mmCIF file of C-alpha atoms and ligand atoms in Angstrom:
data_model
loop_
_atom_site.group_PDB
_atom_site.id
_atom_site.type_symbol
_atom_site.label_atom_id
_atom_site.label_comp_id
_atom_site.label_asym_id
_atom_site.label_seq_id
_atom_site.Cartn_x
_atom_site.Cartn_y
_atom_site.Cartn_z
ATOM 1 C CA MET A 11 20.833 -18.540 -31.783
ATOM 2 C CA ILE A 12 21.672 -19.672 -28.155
ATOM 3 C CA ILE A 13 25.611 -19.470 -26.900
ATOM 4 C CA ALA A 14 26.309 -21.215 -24.172
ATOM 5 C CA ALA A 15 29.910 -21.687 -22.211
ATOM 6 C CA ASN A 16 30.187 -24.667 -19.625
ATOM 7 C CA LEU A 17 33.316 -23.917 -17.679
ATOM 8 C CA LYS A 18 32.644 -27.189 -15.732
ATOM 9 C CA THR A 19 35.496 -27.078 -12.984
ATOM 10 C CA ASN A 20 37.379 -23.933 -14.124
ATOM 11 C CA LEU A 21 37.788 -20.307 -13.359
ATOM 12 C CA THR A 22 37.364 -19.308 -9.665
ATOM 13 C CA ARG A 23 35.115 -16.966 -8.695
ATOM 14 C CA LYS A 24 37.513 -13.810 -9.229
ATOM 15 C CA GLN A 25 38.300 -15.099 -12.903
ATOM 16 C CA THR A 26 34.749 -15.954 -13.289
ATOM 17 C CA ALA A 27 33.501 -12.357 -12.745
ATOM 18 C CA LYS A 28 36.276 -11.126 -15.198
ATOM 19 C CA TYR A 29 35.076 -13.559 -17.762
ATOM 20 C CA VAL A 30 31.667 -12.043 -17.595
ATOM 21 C CA ASP A 31 32.476 -8.416 -17.233
ATOM 22 C CA GLU A 32 34.219 -9.231 -20.658
ATOM 23 C CA LEU A 33 32.147 -10.586 -22.125
ATOM 24 C CA GLU A 34 29.134 -8.427 -21.162
ATOM 25 C CA SER A 35 30.707 -5.562 -22.426
ATOM 26 C CA PHE A 36 32.068 -7.074 -25.837
ATOM 27 C CA LEU A 37 28.037 -8.033 -26.176
ATOM 28 C CA ASN A 38 27.085 -5.032 -25.596
ATOM 29 C CA LYS A 39 29.985 -2.933 -27.275
ATOM 30 C CA ASN A 40 29.253 -5.119 -30.748
ATOM 31 C CA LYS A 41 25.186 -4.824 -30.307
ATOM 32 C CA ILE A 42 25.207 -8.666 -30.012
ATOM 33 C CA SER A 43 21.279 -9.719 -29.382
ATOM 34 C CA GLN A 44 21.651 -13.475 -29.370
ATOM 35 C CA GLU A 45 20.855 -15.461 -26.599
ATOM 36 C CA VAL A 46 24.450 -15.647 -24.002
ATOM 37 C CA LEU A 47 24.365 -18.533 -21.268
ATOM 38 C CA VAL A 48 27.384 -19.078 -19.034
ATOM 39 C CA PHE A 49 26.964 -22.100 -16.704
ATOM 40 C CA PRO A 50 30.078 -21.366 -14.012
ATOM 41 C CA ALA A 51 31.742 -23.736 -11.243
ATOM 42 C CA ALA A 52 29.040 -24.029 -8.392
ATOM 43 C CA SER A 53 31.177 -21.872 -6.381
ATOM 44 C CA SER A 54 31.873 -19.178 -9.095
ATOM 45 C CA LEU A 55 28.099 -18.356 -9.079
ATOM 46 C CA ASN A 56 27.084 -15.028 -8.794
ATOM 47 C CA ALA A 57 24.362 -11.978 -9.277
ATOM 48 C CA HIS A 58 24.396 -10.637 -13.096
ATOM 49 C CA SER A 59 22.250 -8.466 -14.660
ATOM 50 C CA GLY A 60 23.007 -7.717 -18.251
ATOM 51 C CA LYS A 61 22.755 -9.462 -21.805
ATOM 52 C CA VAL A 62 24.918 -13.266 -20.126
ATOM 53 C CA VAL A 63 22.610 -15.292 -18.514
ATOM 54 C CA ILE A 64 24.425 -17.470 -15.521
ATOM 55 C CA GLY A 65 23.043 -20.643 -15.122
ATOM 56 C CA ALA A 66 23.864 -23.648 -12.937
ATOM 57 C CA GLN A 67 25.642 -26.710 -14.485
ATOM 58 C CA ASN A 68 23.921 -28.784 -11.720
ATOM 59 C CA ALA A 69 21.555 -28.551 -8.473
ATOM 60 C CA TYR A 70 19.951 -31.507 -6.613
ATOM 61 C CA ALA A 71 16.168 -31.502 -6.750
ATOM 62 C CA THR A 72 15.408 -29.802 -3.502
ATOM 63 C CA VAL A 73 14.995 -26.571 -2.119
ATOM 64 C CA ASN A 74 17.556 -27.319 0.764
ATOM 65 C CA GLY A 75 18.036 -30.140 3.253
ATOM 66 C CA ALA A 76 20.644 -32.839 4.279
ATOM 67 C CA PHE A 77 22.394 -33.318 1.007
ATOM 68 C CA THR A 78 26.083 -33.163 1.647
ATOM 69 C CA GLY A 79 27.587 -31.642 -1.075
ATOM 70 C CA GLU A 80 24.807 -30.595 -3.299
ATOM 71 C CA THR A 81 23.481 -27.506 -4.105
ATOM 72 C CA GLY A 82 19.698 -26.495 -3.704
ATOM 73 C CA LYS A 83 17.398 -24.077 -5.542
ATOM 74 C CA GLU A 84 17.181 -21.869 -2.791
ATOM 75 C CA HIS A 85 21.052 -21.431 -3.489
ATOM 76 C CA LEU A 86 20.512 -20.417 -7.217
ATOM 77 C CA ASP A 87 17.707 -17.843 -5.784
ATOM 78 C CA GLU A 88 20.233 -15.910 -3.953
ATOM 79 C CA PHE A 89 21.978 -15.419 -6.806
ATOM 80 C CA GLY A 90 18.788 -15.179 -9.362
ATOM 81 C CA ILE A 91 19.808 -18.250 -11.123
ATOM 82 C CA ASN A 92 16.861 -19.950 -13.382
ATOM 83 C CA THR A 93 18.997 -22.024 -15.743
ATOM 84 C CA ILE A 94 19.875 -25.066 -15.585
ATOM 85 C CA LEU A 95 22.235 -27.504 -17.542
ATOM 86 C CA ILE A 96 21.018 -30.920 -16.895
ATOM 87 C CA GLY A 97 22.276 -34.664 -18.256
ATOM 88 C CA HIS A 98 25.383 -33.491 -19.396
ATOM 89 C CA SER A 99 27.800 -36.617 -20.651
ATOM 90 C CA GLU A 100 30.305 -35.744 -17.679
ATOM 91 C CA ARG A 101 27.492 -36.438 -15.058
ATOM 92 C CA ARG A 102 25.696 -39.257 -16.327
ATOM 93 C CA HIS A 103 29.408 -40.903 -17.494
ATOM 94 C CA ILE A 104 31.714 -39.607 -15.045
ATOM 95 C CA LEU A 105 29.377 -38.745 -11.739
ATOM 96 C CA GLY A 106 27.066 -41.409 -12.333
ATOM 97 C CA GLU A 107 23.794 -39.840 -13.016
ATOM 98 C CA SER A 108 20.930 -42.452 -13.964
ATOM 99 C CA GLN A 109 18.646 -41.355 -16.438
ATOM 100 C CA GLU A 110 15.899 -41.841 -13.084
ATOM 101 C CA GLU A 111 17.677 -39.065 -11.618
ATOM 102 C CA LEU A 112 18.024 -36.603 -14.304
ATOM 103 C CA ILE A 113 14.196 -37.194 -14.859
ATOM 104 C CA LYS A 114 13.704 -36.122 -11.139
ATOM 105 C CA LYS A 115 15.679 -33.052 -11.458
ATOM 106 C CA PHE A 116 14.075 -32.176 -15.051
ATOM 107 C CA ASN A 117 10.719 -32.290 -13.122
ATOM 108 C CA PHE A 118 11.929 -30.597 -9.986
ATOM 109 C CA TYR A 119 13.221 -27.610 -11.870
ATOM 110 C CA LYS A 120 10.537 -27.532 -14.773
ATOM 111 C CA GLU A 121 7.949 -27.369 -11.996
ATOM 112 C CA LEU A 122 10.199 -23.984 -11.277
ATOM 113 C CA GLY A 123 9.683 -22.957 -14.291
ATOM 114 C CA PHE A 124 14.073 -22.925 -14.914
ATOM 115 C CA LYS A 125 15.446 -22.933 -18.331
ATOM 116 C CA ILE A 126 16.758 -26.237 -18.525
ATOM 117 C CA VAL A 127 19.359 -26.917 -21.295
ATOM 118 C CA TYR A 128 19.170 -31.030 -21.548
ATOM 119 C CA CYS A 129 21.947 -32.767 -22.690
ATOM 120 C CA ILE A 130 22.224 -35.935 -24.729
ATOM 121 C CA GLY A 131 24.268 -37.661 -26.618
ATOM 122 C CA GLU A 132 26.243 -41.293 -27.694
ATOM 123 C CA PRO A 133 29.339 -42.741 -26.299
ATOM 124 C CA LEU A 134 32.134 -43.960 -29.050
ATOM 125 C CA GLU A 135 31.047 -47.895 -28.684
ATOM 126 C CA ILE A 136 27.422 -46.798 -29.728
ATOM 127 C CA ARG A 137 28.082 -44.623 -32.410
ATOM 128 C CA GLU A 138 30.092 -47.547 -33.912
ATOM 129 C CA ALA A 139 27.337 -50.048 -33.470
ATOM 130 C CA GLY A 140 25.317 -48.273 -36.215
ATOM 131 C CA HIS A 141 22.979 -45.736 -36.923
ATOM 132 C CA GLU A 142 19.837 -47.920 -35.601
ATOM 133 C CA PRO A 143 21.390 -48.710 -32.293
ATOM 134 C CA MET A 144 22.826 -45.137 -31.957
ATOM 135 C CA MET A 145 18.942 -43.334 -32.423
ATOM 136 C CA GLU A 146 17.883 -46.129 -29.749
ATOM 137 C CA TYR A 147 20.591 -44.988 -27.482
ATOM 138 C CA ILE A 148 19.916 -41.294 -27.920
ATOM 139 C CA SER A 149 15.723 -41.934 -27.472
ATOM 140 C CA ALA A 150 16.437 -43.354 -24.447
ATOM 141 C CA GLN A 151 17.788 -40.325 -23.038
ATOM 142 C CA TYR A 152 14.410 -38.521 -23.981
ATOM 143 C CA GLU A 153 12.554 -41.100 -22.179
ATOM 144 C CA GLY A 154 11.062 -39.139 -18.983
ATOM 145 C CA ILE A 155 11.625 -35.985 -20.527
ATOM 146 C CA ASP A 156 8.885 -33.668 -21.379
ATOM 147 C CA VAL A 157 9.985 -32.462 -24.794
ATOM 148 C CA SER A 158 7.290 -29.878 -24.850
ATOM 149 C CA TYR A 159 8.532 -27.888 -22.121
ATOM 150 C CA GLU A 160 8.367 -24.219 -23.182
ATOM 151 C CA ASN A 161 11.962 -23.473 -21.708
ATOM 152 C CA LEU A 162 13.369 -26.497 -22.887
ATOM 153 C CA ILE A 163 17.111 -26.280 -24.962
ATOM 154 C CA ILE A 164 18.459 -29.674 -26.020
ATOM 155 C CA ALA A 165 22.328 -30.186 -26.742
ATOM 156 C CA TYR A 166 23.253 -32.460 -28.921
ATOM 157 C CA GLU A 167 26.956 -33.617 -27.717
ATOM 158 C CA PRO A 168 28.390 -36.662 -29.029
ATOM 159 C CA VAL A 169 30.527 -38.071 -25.442
ATOM 160 C CA TRP A 170 33.348 -39.039 -27.782
ATOM 161 C CA ALA A 171 33.538 -35.328 -29.253
ATOM 162 C CA ILE A 172 33.581 -33.583 -25.972
ATOM 163 C CA GLY A 173 37.201 -32.412 -24.759
ATOM 164 C CA THR A 174 38.810 -34.675 -27.691
ATOM 165 C CA GLY A 175 39.209 -32.401 -30.458
ATOM 166 C CA LEU A 176 37.141 -34.809 -32.665
ATOM 167 C CA THR A 177 34.016 -33.842 -34.106
ATOM 168 C CA PRO A 178 31.427 -35.498 -36.603
ATOM 169 C CA THR A 179 31.158 -34.075 -40.064
ATOM 170 C CA LEU A 180 29.436 -31.182 -40.673
ATOM 171 C CA GLU A 181 27.192 -33.348 -42.858
ATOM 172 C CA GLU A 182 26.606 -36.097 -40.202
ATOM 173 C CA ILE A 183 25.522 -33.074 -37.597
ATOM 174 C CA GLU A 184 23.001 -31.848 -39.650
ATOM 175 C CA SER A 185 21.674 -34.980 -40.521
ATOM 176 C CA ILE A 186 21.454 -36.269 -36.452
ATOM 177 C CA HIS A 187 19.936 -32.831 -35.877
ATOM 178 C CA LYS A 188 17.198 -33.194 -38.444
ATOM 179 C CA GLU A 189 16.094 -36.731 -36.596
ATOM 180 C CA LEU A 190 16.605 -34.685 -33.637
ATOM 181 C CA LYS A 191 14.470 -31.943 -34.311
ATOM 182 C CA LYS A 192 11.236 -34.712 -35.335
ATOM 183 C CA LYS A 193 11.325 -35.592 -31.165
ATOM 184 C CA SER A 194 11.163 -32.130 -30.087
ATOM 185 C CA SER A 195 11.008 -28.554 -31.704
ATOM 186 C CA ALA A 196 12.712 -27.514 -28.918
ATOM 187 C CA PRO A 197 16.000 -25.013 -29.718
ATOM 188 C CA LEU A 198 18.709 -27.876 -30.654
ATOM 189 C CA LEU A 199 22.171 -26.975 -29.502
ATOM 190 C CA TYR A 200 25.733 -28.735 -30.976
ATOM 191 C CA GLY A 201 28.176 -29.583 -28.410
ATOM 192 C CA GLY A 202 31.471 -31.410 -28.520
ATOM 193 C CA SER A 203 35.138 -29.781 -29.450
ATOM 194 C CA VAL A 204 33.501 -26.616 -31.015
ATOM 195 C CA LYS A 205 36.136 -23.967 -31.307
ATOM 196 C CA VAL A 206 37.020 -20.722 -33.303
ATOM 197 C CA THR A 207 37.888 -22.442 -36.246
ATOM 198 C CA ASN A 208 34.945 -24.710 -36.727
ATOM 199 C CA ALA A 209 32.075 -22.801 -34.947
ATOM 200 C CA LYS A 210 30.858 -20.451 -38.157
ATOM 201 C CA ASP A 211 30.087 -23.640 -39.913
ATOM 202 C CA VAL A 212 28.343 -25.317 -37.141
ATOM 203 C CA LEU A 213 26.063 -22.591 -36.509
ATOM 204 C CA ALA A 214 25.619 -21.954 -40.003
ATOM 205 C CA LEU A 215 24.041 -25.625 -40.579
ATOM 206 C CA ASP A 216 20.125 -26.439 -40.806
ATOM 207 C CA ASN A 217 18.568 -27.179 -37.484
ATOM 208 C CA VAL A 218 21.338 -25.916 -35.799
ATOM 209 C CA ASP A 219 20.347 -23.604 -33.382
ATOM 210 C CA GLY A 220 23.456 -22.989 -30.979
ATOM 211 C CA ILE A 221 26.398 -24.022 -29.810
ATOM 212 C CA LEU A 222 27.669 -25.323 -26.081
ATOM 213 C CA VAL A 223 30.700 -24.970 -25.896
ATOM 214 C CA GLY A 224 33.936 -26.285 -22.909
ATOM 215 C CA SER A 225 37.197 -26.374 -23.383
ATOM 216 C CA ALA A 226 37.366 -23.435 -26.162
ATOM 217 C CA ALA A 227 34.950 -20.717 -24.266
ATOM 218 C CA LEU A 228 37.564 -20.968 -21.685
ATOM 219 C CA TYR A 229 39.455 -18.227 -23.369
ATOM 220 C CA VAL A 230 36.649 -15.103 -23.307
ATOM 221 C CA ASP A 231 38.230 -13.616 -26.567
ATOM 222 C CA HIS A 232 36.920 -17.107 -28.245
ATOM 223 C CA PHE A 233 33.716 -17.198 -26.945
ATOM 224 C CA CYS A 234 33.156 -13.542 -27.686
ATOM 225 C CA THR A 235 34.205 -14.516 -31.137
ATOM 226 C CA MET A 236 31.655 -17.442 -31.512
ATOM 227 C CA CYS A 237 28.862 -15.280 -29.935
ATOM 228 C CA GLU A 238 29.866 -12.635 -32.993
ATOM 229 C CA TYR A 239 29.575 -15.138 -35.696
ATOM 230 C CA ALA A 240 26.001 -16.365 -34.389
ATOM 231 C CA GLN A 241 24.961 -12.695 -34.858
ATOM 232 C CA SER A 242 26.383 -12.492 -38.344
ATOM 233 C CA ILE A 243 24.789 -15.659 -39.439
ATOM 234 C CA GLU A 244 21.375 -14.192 -37.997
ATOM 235 C CA ASN A 245 21.962 -10.866 -39.145
ATOM 236 C CA LYS A 246 22.461 -12.510 -42.843
ATOM 237 C CA ASN A 247 19.216 -14.677 -42.619
HETATM 238 P P1 PGA B 10 34.155 -29.451 -25.050
HETATM 239 O O1 PGA B 10 32.947 -29.547 -24.430
HETATM 240 O O2 PGA B 10 34.037 -27.823 -26.009
HETATM 241 O O3 PGA B 10 35.416 -29.216 -24.225
HETATM 242 O O4 PGA B 10 34.599 -30.552 -26.241
HETATM 243 C C1 PGA B 10 31.761 -29.200 -24.538
HETATM 244 C C2 PGA B 10 31.127 -29.992 -23.443
HETATM 245 O O5 PGA B 10 31.398 -30.336 -22.840
HETATM 246 O O6 PGA B 10 29.706 -29.013 -23.125
#
């Protein structure tokens, strides 16, 4: 399974280093063989070798150049980073990234062989409009994306569930994941208010290959527990 922590604009470089060290030793001590990804803030990126894979929350579709405020491939190379999050709802809805821009990023980092965690998900008003409009909205987020890319991971994160404490029911997650799996056989994560209290149930659902965790992942002990849940579920199967 894939257990991913999106640290967003939290944890300084020093705090992130401590976080990654604690997580790494937990995974080793508890023989956890799950794929564990951590996405720190850009200024907290650092090289790391071990079980924890460090990824970038964002980067521009360039090696380097005149793009004030942006991070290029060269800056990720410096830390041996070849994993990236693309299409997170905060980038789409707060930072205003369009599908066209995301496609550009996707293709650029795909060409470089990066592991891409590509996020999709609908806002509340679309969900409330009914199943068909919701699936149409989500389908549009697949447009221009190579769904058969071998290093692709998809994360379904309903926008209204992110950081709100609200989640779809387990049945709803299972049923939408079943539909999404028809669009791509890439590993499919669920994200949006995953916590220690619901992670086990979510991870146990059919067609859920892992979780993408924001707020609850800021507590390293909580995130470690979620990694442990994933391991115990996989051990049972
Ligand atoms: P959340 O965030 O766990 O705080 O809801 C998830 C995400 O944004 O990936």
